Coordinates of C-alpha atoms in Angstrom, one line a residue:
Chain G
X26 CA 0.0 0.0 0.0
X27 CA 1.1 3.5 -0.3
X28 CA 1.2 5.5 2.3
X29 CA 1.6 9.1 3.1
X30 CA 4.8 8.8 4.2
X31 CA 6.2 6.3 1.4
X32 CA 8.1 8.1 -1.1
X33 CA 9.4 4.7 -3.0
X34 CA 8.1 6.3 -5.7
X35 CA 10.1 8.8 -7.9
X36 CA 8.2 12.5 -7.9
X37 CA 4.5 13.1 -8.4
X38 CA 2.2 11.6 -10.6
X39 CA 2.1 13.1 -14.6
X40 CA -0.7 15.6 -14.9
X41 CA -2.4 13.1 -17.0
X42 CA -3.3 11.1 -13.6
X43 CA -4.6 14.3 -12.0
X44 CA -8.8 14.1 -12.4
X45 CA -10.9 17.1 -12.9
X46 CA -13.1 18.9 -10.6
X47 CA -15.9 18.1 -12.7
X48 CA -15.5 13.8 -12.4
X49 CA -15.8 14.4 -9.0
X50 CA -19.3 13.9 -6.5
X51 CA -21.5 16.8 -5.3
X52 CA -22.4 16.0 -2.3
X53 CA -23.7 18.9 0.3
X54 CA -22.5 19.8 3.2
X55 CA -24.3 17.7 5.8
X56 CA -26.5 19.6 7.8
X57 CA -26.5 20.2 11.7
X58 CA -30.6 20.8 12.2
X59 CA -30.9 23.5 15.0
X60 CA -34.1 25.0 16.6
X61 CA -33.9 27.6 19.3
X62 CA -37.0 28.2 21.6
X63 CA -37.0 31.8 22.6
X64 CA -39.1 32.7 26.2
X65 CA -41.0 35.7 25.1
X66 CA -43.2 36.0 28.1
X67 CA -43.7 39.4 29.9
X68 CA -41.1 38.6 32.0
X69 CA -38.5 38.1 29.6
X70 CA -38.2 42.4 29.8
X71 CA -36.6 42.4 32.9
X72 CA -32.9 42.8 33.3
X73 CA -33.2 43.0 29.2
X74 CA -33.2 39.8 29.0
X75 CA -34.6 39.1 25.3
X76 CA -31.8 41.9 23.8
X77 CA -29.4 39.2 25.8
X78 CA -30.4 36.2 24.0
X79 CA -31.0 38.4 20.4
X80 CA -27.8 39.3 21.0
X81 CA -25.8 36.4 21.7
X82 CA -28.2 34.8 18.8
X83 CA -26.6 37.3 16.7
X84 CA -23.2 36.3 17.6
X85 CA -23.7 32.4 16.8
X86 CA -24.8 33.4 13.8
X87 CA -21.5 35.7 12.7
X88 CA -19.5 32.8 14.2
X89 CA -21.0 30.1 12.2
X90 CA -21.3 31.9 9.0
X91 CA -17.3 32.4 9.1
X92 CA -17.1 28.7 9.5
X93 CA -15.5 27.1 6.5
X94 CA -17.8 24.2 7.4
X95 CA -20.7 25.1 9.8
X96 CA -21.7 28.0 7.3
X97 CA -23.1 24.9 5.2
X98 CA -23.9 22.5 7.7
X99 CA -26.1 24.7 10.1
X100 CA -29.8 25.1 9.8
X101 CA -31.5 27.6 11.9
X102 CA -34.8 27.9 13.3
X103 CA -35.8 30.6 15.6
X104 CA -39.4 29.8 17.6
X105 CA -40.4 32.2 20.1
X106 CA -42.9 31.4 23.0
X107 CA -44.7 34.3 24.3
X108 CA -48.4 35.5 24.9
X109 CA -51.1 33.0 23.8
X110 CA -49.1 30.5 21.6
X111 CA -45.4 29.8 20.6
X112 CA -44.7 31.2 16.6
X113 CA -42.2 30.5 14.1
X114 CA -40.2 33.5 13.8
X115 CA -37.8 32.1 11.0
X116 CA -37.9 29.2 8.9
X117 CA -34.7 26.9 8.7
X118 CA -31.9 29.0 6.9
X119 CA -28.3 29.0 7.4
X120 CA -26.3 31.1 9.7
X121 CA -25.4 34.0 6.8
X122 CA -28.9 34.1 5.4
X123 CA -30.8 34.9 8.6
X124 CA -28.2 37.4 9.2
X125 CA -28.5 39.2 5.6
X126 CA -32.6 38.5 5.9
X127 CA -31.9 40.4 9.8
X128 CA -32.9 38.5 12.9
X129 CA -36.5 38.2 13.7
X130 CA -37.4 41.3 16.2
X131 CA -39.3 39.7 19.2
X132 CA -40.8 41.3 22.2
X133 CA -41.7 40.6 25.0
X134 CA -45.3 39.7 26.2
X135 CA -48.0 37.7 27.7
X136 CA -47.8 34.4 29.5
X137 CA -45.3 31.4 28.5
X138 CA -46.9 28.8 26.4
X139 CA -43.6 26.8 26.1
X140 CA -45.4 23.3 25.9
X141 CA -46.7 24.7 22.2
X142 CA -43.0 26.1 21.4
X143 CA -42.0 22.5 22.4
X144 CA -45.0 20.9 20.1
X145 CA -44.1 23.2 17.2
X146 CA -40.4 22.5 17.3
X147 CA -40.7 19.0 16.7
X148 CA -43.4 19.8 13.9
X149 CA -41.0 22.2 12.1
X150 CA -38.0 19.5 12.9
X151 CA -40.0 16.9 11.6
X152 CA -40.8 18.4 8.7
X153 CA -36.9 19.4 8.2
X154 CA -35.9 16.1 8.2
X155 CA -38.2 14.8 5.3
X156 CA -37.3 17.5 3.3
X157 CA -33.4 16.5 3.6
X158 CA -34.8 12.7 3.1
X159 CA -36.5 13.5 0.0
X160 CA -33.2 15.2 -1.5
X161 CA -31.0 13.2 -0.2
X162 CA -29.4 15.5 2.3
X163 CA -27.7 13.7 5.4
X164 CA -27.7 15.5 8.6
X165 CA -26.4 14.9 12.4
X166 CA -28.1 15.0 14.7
X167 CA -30.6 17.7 15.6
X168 CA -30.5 19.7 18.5
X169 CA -33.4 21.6 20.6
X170 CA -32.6 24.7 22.5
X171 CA -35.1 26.0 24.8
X172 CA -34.0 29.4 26.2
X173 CA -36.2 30.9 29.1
X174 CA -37.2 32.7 32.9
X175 CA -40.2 31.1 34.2
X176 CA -42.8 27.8 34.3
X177 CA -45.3 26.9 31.6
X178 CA -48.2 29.2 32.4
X179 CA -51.0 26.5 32.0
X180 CA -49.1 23.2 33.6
X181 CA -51.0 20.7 31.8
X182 CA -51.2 17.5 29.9
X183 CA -49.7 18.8 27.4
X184 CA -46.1 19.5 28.6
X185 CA -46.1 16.3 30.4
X186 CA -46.7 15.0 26.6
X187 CA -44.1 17.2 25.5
X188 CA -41.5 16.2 28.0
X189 CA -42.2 12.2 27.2
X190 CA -41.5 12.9 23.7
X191 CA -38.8 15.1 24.1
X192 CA -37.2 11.6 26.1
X193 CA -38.2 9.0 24.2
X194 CA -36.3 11.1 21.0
X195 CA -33.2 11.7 23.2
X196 CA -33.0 8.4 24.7
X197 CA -33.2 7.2 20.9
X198 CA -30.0 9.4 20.4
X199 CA -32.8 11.0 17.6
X200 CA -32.3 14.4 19.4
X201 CA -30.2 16.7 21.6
X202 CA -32.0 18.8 23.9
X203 CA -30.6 21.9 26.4
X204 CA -32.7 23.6 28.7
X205 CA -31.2 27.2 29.1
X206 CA -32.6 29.4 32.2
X207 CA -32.6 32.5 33.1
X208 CA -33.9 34.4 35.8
X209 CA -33.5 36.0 38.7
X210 CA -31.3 33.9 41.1
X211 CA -33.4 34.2 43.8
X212 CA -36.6 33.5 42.9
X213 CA -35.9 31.0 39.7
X214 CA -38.6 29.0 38.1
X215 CA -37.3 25.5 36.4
X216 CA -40.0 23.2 36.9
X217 CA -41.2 23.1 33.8
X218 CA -37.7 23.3 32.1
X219 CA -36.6 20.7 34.2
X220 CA -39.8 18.3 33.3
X221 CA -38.6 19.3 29.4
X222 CA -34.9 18.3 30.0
X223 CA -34.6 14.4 29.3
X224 CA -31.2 14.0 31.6
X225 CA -33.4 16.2 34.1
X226 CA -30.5 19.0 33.7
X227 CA -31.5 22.4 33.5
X228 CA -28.2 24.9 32.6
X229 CA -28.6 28.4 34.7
X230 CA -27.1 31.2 32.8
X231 CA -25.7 33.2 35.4
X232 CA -25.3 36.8 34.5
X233 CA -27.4 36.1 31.6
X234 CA -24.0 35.3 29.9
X235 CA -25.5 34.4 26.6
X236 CA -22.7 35.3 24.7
X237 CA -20.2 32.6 26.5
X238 CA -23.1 30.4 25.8
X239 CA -23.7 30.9 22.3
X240 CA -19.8 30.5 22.0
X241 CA -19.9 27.2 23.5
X242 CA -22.7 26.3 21.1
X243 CA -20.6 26.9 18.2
X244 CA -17.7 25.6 18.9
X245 CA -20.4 22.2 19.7
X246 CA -21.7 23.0 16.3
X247 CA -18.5 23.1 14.5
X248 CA -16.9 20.2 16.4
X249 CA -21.0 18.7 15.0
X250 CA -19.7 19.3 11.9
X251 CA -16.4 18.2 11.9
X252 CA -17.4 15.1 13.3
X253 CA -16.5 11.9 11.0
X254 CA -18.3 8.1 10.7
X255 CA -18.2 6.6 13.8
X256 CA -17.1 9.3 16.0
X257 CA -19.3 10.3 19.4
X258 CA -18.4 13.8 19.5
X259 CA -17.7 15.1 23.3
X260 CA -18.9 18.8 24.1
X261 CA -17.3 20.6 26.4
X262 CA -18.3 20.8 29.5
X263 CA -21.2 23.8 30.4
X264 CA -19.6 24.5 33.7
X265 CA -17.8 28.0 31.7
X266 CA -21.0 29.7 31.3
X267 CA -23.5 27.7 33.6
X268 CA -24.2 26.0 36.6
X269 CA -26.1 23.0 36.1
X270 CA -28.7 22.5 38.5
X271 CA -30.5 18.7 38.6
X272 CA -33.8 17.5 39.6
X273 CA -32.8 16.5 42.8
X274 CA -30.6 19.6 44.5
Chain M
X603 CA -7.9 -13.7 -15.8
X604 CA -5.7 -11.3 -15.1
X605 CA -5.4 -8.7 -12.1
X606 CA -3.9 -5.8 -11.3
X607 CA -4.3 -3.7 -7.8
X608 CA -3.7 -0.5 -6.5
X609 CA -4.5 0.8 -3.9
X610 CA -3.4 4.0 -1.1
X611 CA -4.8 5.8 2.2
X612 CA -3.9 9.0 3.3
X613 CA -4.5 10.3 7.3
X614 CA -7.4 13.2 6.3
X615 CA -6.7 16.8 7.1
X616 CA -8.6 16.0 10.6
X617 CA -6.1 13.4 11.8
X618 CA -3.3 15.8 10.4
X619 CA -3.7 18.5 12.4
X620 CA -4.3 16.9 15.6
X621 CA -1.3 14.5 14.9
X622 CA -3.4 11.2 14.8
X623 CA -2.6 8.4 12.7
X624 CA -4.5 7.4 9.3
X625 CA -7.6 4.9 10.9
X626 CA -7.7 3.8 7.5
X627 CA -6.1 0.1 6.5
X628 CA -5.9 -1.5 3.1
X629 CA -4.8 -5.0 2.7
X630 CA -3.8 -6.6 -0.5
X631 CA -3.2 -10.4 -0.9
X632 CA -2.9 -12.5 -4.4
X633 CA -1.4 -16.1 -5.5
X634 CA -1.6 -17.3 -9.2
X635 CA -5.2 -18.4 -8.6
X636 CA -7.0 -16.0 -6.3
X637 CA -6.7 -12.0 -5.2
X638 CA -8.1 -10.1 -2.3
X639 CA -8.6 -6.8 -1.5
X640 CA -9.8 -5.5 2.3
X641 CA -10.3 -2.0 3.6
X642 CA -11.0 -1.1 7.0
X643 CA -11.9 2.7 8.3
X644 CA -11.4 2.5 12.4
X645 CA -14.2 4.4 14.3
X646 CA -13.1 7.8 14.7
X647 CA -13.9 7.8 18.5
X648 CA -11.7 5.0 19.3
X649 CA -8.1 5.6 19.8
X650 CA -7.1 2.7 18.9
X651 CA -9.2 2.3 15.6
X652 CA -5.7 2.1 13.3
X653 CA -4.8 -0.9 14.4
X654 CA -8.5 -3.0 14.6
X655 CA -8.6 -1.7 10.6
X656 CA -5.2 -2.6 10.3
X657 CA -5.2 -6.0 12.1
X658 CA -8.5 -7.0 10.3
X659 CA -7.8 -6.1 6.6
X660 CA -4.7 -8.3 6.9
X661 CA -6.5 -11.2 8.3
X662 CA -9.7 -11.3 5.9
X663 CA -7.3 -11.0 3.1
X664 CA -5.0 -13.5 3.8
X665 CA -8.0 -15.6 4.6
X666 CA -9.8 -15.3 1.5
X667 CA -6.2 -15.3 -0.4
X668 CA -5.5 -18.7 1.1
X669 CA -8.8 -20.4 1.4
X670 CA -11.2 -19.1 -1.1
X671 CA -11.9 -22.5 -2.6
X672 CA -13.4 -23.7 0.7
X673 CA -15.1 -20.6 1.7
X674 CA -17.0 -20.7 -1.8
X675 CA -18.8 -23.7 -0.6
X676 CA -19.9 -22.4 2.4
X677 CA -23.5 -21.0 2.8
X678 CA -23.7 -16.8 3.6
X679 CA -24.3 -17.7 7.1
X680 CA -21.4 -20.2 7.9
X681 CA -19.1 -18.0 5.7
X682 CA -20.0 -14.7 7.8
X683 CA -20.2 -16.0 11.3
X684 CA -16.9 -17.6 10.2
X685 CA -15.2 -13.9 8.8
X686 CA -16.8 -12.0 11.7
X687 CA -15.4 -14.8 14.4
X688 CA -12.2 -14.7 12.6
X689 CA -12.0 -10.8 13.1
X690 CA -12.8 -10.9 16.5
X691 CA -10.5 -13.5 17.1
X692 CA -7.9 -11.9 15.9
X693 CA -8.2 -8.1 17.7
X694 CA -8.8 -10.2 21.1
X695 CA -5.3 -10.7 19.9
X696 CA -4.5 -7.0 20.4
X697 CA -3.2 -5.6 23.1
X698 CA -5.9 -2.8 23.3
X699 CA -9.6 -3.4 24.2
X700 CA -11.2 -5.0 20.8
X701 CA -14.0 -2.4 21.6
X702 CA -11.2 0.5 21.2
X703 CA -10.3 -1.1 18.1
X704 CA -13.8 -0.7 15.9
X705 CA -13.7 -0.5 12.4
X706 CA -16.0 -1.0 9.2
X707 CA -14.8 -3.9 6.8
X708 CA -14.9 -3.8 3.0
X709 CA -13.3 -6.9 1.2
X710 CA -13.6 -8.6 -2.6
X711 CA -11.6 -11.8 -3.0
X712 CA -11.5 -13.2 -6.7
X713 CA -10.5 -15.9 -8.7
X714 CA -8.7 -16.7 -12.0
X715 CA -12.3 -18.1 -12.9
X716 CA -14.2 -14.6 -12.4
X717 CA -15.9 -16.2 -9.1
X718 CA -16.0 -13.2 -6.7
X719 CA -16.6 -13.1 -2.9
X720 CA -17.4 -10.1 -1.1
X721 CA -18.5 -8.4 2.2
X722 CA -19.3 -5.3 3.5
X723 CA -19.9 -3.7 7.0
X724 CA -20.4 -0.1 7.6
X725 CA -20.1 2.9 5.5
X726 CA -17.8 2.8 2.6
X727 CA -18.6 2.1 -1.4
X728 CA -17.7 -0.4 -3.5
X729 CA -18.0 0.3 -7.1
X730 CA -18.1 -2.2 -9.9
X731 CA -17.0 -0.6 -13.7
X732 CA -17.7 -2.2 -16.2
X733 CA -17.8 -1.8 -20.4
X734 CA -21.0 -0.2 -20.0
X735 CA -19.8 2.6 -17.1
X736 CA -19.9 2.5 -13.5
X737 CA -22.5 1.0 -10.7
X738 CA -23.1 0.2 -7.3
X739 CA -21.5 -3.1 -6.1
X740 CA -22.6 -2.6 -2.8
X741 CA -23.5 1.4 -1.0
X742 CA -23.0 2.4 2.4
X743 CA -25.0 1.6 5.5
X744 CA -25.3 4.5 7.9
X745 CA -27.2 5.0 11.6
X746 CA -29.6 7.5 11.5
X747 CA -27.2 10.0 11.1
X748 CA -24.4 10.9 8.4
X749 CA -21.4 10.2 11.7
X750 CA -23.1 6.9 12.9
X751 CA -22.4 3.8 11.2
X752 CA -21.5 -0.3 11.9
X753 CA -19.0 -1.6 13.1
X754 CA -17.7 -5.8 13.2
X755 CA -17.1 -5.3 16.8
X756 CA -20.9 -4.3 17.3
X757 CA -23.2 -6.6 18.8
X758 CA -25.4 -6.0 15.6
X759 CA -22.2 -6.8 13.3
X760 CA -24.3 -10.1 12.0
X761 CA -27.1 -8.1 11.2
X762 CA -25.1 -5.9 9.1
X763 CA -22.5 -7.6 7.4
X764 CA -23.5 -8.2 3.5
X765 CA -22.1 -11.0 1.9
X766 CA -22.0 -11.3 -1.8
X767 CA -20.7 -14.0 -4.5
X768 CA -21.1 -14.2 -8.0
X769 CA -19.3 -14.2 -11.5
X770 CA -17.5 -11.4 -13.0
X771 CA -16.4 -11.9 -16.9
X772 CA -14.9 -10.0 -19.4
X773 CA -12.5 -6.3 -18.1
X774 CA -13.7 -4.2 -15.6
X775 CA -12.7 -3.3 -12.4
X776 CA -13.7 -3.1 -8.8
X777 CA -13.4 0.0 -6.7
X778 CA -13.4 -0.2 -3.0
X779 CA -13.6 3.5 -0.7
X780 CA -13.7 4.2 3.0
X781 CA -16.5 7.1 2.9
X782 CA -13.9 9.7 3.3
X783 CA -12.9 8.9 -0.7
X784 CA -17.2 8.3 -1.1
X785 CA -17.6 12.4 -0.8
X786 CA -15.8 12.6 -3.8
X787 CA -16.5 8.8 -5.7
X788 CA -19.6 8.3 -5.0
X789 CA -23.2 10.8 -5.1
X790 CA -25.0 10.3 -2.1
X791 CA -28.2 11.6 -2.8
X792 CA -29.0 9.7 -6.2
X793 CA -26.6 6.4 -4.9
X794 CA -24.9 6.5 -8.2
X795 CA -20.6 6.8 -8.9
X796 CA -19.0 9.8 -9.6
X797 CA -17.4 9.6 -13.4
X798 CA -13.7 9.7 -11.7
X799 CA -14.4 6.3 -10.6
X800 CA -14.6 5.1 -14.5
X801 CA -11.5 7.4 -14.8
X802 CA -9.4 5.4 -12.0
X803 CA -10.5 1.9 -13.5
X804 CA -8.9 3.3 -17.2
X805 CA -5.7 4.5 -15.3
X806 CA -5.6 0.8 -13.8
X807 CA -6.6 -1.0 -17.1
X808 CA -3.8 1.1 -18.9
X809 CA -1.0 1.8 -16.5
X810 CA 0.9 -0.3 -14.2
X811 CA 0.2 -0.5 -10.4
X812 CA 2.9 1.3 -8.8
X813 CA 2.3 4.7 -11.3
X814 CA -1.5 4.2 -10.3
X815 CA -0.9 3.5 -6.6
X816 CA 1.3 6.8 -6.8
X817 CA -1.8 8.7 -8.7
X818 CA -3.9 7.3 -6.4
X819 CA -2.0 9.0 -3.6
X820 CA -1.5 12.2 -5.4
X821 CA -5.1 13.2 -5.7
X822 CA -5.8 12.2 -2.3
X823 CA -3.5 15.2 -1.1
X824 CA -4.0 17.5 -3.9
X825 CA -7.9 16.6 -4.8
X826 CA -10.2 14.3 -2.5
X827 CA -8.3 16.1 0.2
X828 CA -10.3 18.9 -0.3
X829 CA -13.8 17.3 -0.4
X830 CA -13.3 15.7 2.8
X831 CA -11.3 16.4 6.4
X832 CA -12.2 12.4 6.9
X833 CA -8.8 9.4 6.4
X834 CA -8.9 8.7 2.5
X835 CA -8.4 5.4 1.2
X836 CA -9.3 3.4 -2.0
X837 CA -8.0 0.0 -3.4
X838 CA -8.9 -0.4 -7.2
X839 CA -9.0 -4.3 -8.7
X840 CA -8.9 -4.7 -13.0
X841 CA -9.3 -8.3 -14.3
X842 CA -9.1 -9.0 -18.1
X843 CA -9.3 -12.4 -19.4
X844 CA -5.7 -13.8 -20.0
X845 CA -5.5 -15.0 -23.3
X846 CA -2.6 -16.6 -22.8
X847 CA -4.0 -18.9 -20.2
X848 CA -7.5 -20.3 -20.4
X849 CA -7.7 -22.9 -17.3
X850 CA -11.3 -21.7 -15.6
X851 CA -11.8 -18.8 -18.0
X852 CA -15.3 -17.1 -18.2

């Protein structure tokens, strides 16, 4: 066999043995599925805590669109969950498209229907999938971000639904999900993130330091996209940016 | 029949930069009567992947190389419990853990005759050229995801090794890729070969093996290396029928 390092053989290779771009596969980039849930409840105002997460959103998405790689590979969804019902605010587009389209503006109002953001994420993800499926686009695998300050509004059937789902997909290795909160340290609400989160891990952004966050997500992402056949890919740890808080402290 | 091989693999620009070894192995084995080809691409999350893909491409090839008569009269099932036990056998070997050693297997043994053997576990392509242009000998198997894939030291490894046997006449040639050399070879979203595979058979058909090993290698660095950060490797088989020598000729 010939190696990298053999050089039993005298020079290169004539040009006649070099092929042309154009004999070559096109194969796309494969993609890295993302959707990011965005609390947009009334109490998402405080401390300017939406213009955090915008913010930091914006970032990622400068980061990933200078990405040799993750510029192709990652496709963004932005769902926000505020008021009556949860509401795509952007379609799946890549990092440099949302950013030359401008980020959706959201504000902040109204209850926290995050059982509905949770329902429509899947939906939207669902939907994703087929699409690459019926072009045949590979992809990694997906990943749910659910950002936000406070409980479900109306605790219900549904975001016991939710969370079982949400499980059974990331037990199946079909999904990776990250519960983000935020919130005033002492007086936190998590239940309802914490039902979500299937290893029943909820990641509490002190400071509201979404940018280190958003910086660990891409360096996840790129490492996502990096990743080769057969490789589990380990994330850094979230201990930089968060303190992780588990169902039973 | 008459067979040439060549074959190369080249540590991807991933491996290179964090100073890892190629997890890719080819193994090439041939006698007057039979030749084998086997190509393993170690599990990118075991450290220890080189030498499971090393360690198993030179035992299936020597195995076919040696026994193919015998293993031709075997039924699928015997034949693959015996190729998968054989693998096993021989990482347990190993010093490392055979789990740190995981690694898909591509292999096609022939025979003066045409008779072919051939197996395949995990991702990877083989591609079969022939007078009438390129197709799919046997196309990758992924998990759910583009990164997931089989391995022989899974427990599912049975499930998911493909044996094939059959008769190959005539010229053509045989084209086996880890699925770092598939994101250039091979178009994953209609299943079908890229035209540089019919390119790489002429090169073969034409030229001798050490030029085309060499070429081989060359547009791994200067080409395929650009299409893919993944360990490159490809092995290329040509048979014509030898005139010269009819014993068993299609």
């Amino acid at each position: 066999m010939v190696r990298d390092t053999d050089h039993k053989f005298d020079g290169v290779s004539k040009d006649r043995y070099l092929l042309e771009e154009i004999t070559l596969a096109e194969n796309p980039e494969t993609r890295v599925p993302i959707v990011i849930c965005v609390d947009c409840s009334y109490s998402m105002r405080q401390e300017h805590r939406l213009e955090r997460v915008m913010e930091g959103l914006e970032q990622f998405c400068a980061d990933m669109a200078r990405d040799q790689i993750a510029r192709d590979s990652v496709d963004l969804c932005i769902i926000s969950y505020g008021g009556a019902s949860a509401k795509v605010e952007s379609r799946f587009a890549s990092p440099a498209s949302l950013l030359s389209q401008g980020l959706p503006k959201l504000t902040a109002a109204g209850a926290t229907p995050l059982a509905d953001a949770v329902s429509k994420a899947r939906s939207r993800l669902k939907l994703r999938l087929e699409r690459y499926n019926d072009n045949g686009i590979s992809n990694y695998r997906p990943w749910l971000i659910i950002i936000g300050d406070g409980d479900e509004t109306a605790a219900n059937q549904e975001l016991r639904q939710a969370a079982a789902e949400l499980k059974r997909e990331s037990d199946a290795k079909h999904l990776n999900v990250l519960c983000i909160l935020v919130g005033d340290e002492t007086n936190i609400e998590y239940a309802s993130l914490m039902q979500l989160s299937p290893d029943n891990r909820v990641q509490y952004l002190r400071d509201l330091r979404f940018r280190e966050f958003f910086s660990w997500l891409s360096r996840s992402i790129q490492k996502t996209s990096q990743s080769m056949s057969g490789e589990e890919v380990n994330y850094e740890p979230t201990g930089t940016w968060a303190e992780v808080i588990e169902a039973d402290s | 029949m008459r067979f040439k091989v060549s074959w190369a693999a080249y540590a991807g620009i991933g491996h290179q930069q964090l100073g890892l070894p190629c997890q890719d192995a080819i193994a090439v084995e041939r006698s007057a009567r039979t030749v084998c080809a086997a190509l393993a691409d170690g599990a990118g999350s075991c450290a220890s992947s080189h030498i499971g893909a090393r360690c198993v491409t030179e035992y299936v090839s020597k195995l076919f190389q040696e026994r193919f008569e015998q293993l031709w009269l075997l039924d699928d099932e015997a034949l693959g419990r015996l190729v998968l036990d054989g693998c096993i056998q021989t990482l347990a070997q190993q010093e490392p853990p055979i789990r740190e050693m995981a690694c898909t297997l591509l292999y096609v043994a022939m025979s003066r005759d045409g008779r072919y053997l051939s197996g395949h576990l995990g991702d990877g392509v083989q591609i079969l050229v022939g007078p009438k242009g390129s197709t799919v000998f046997s196309p990758p198997e992924n998990g759910a995801y583009r990164n997931e894939t089989f391995f022989l030291t899974g427990e599912d490894a049975p499930a998911h090794l493909r044996l094939g046997r059959g008769q190959l006449a005539g010229g053509g040639a045989l084209l086996l890729m880890s699925d770092g050399m598939a994101d250039s070879l091979y178009q994953y979203q209609t299943g079908t070969p890229a035209p540089a595979c019919s390119v790489i058979a002429r090169w073969l058909m034409e030229g001798d093996e050490q030029t085309v090993s060499q070429a081989i290698l060359d547009n791994m660095r200067q080409i395929f290396s650009a299409h893919s950060a993944d360990d490159l490797s490809l092995a290329a088989i040509t048979w014509e029928d030898d005139l010269s020598n009819a014993e068993g000729g299609a």
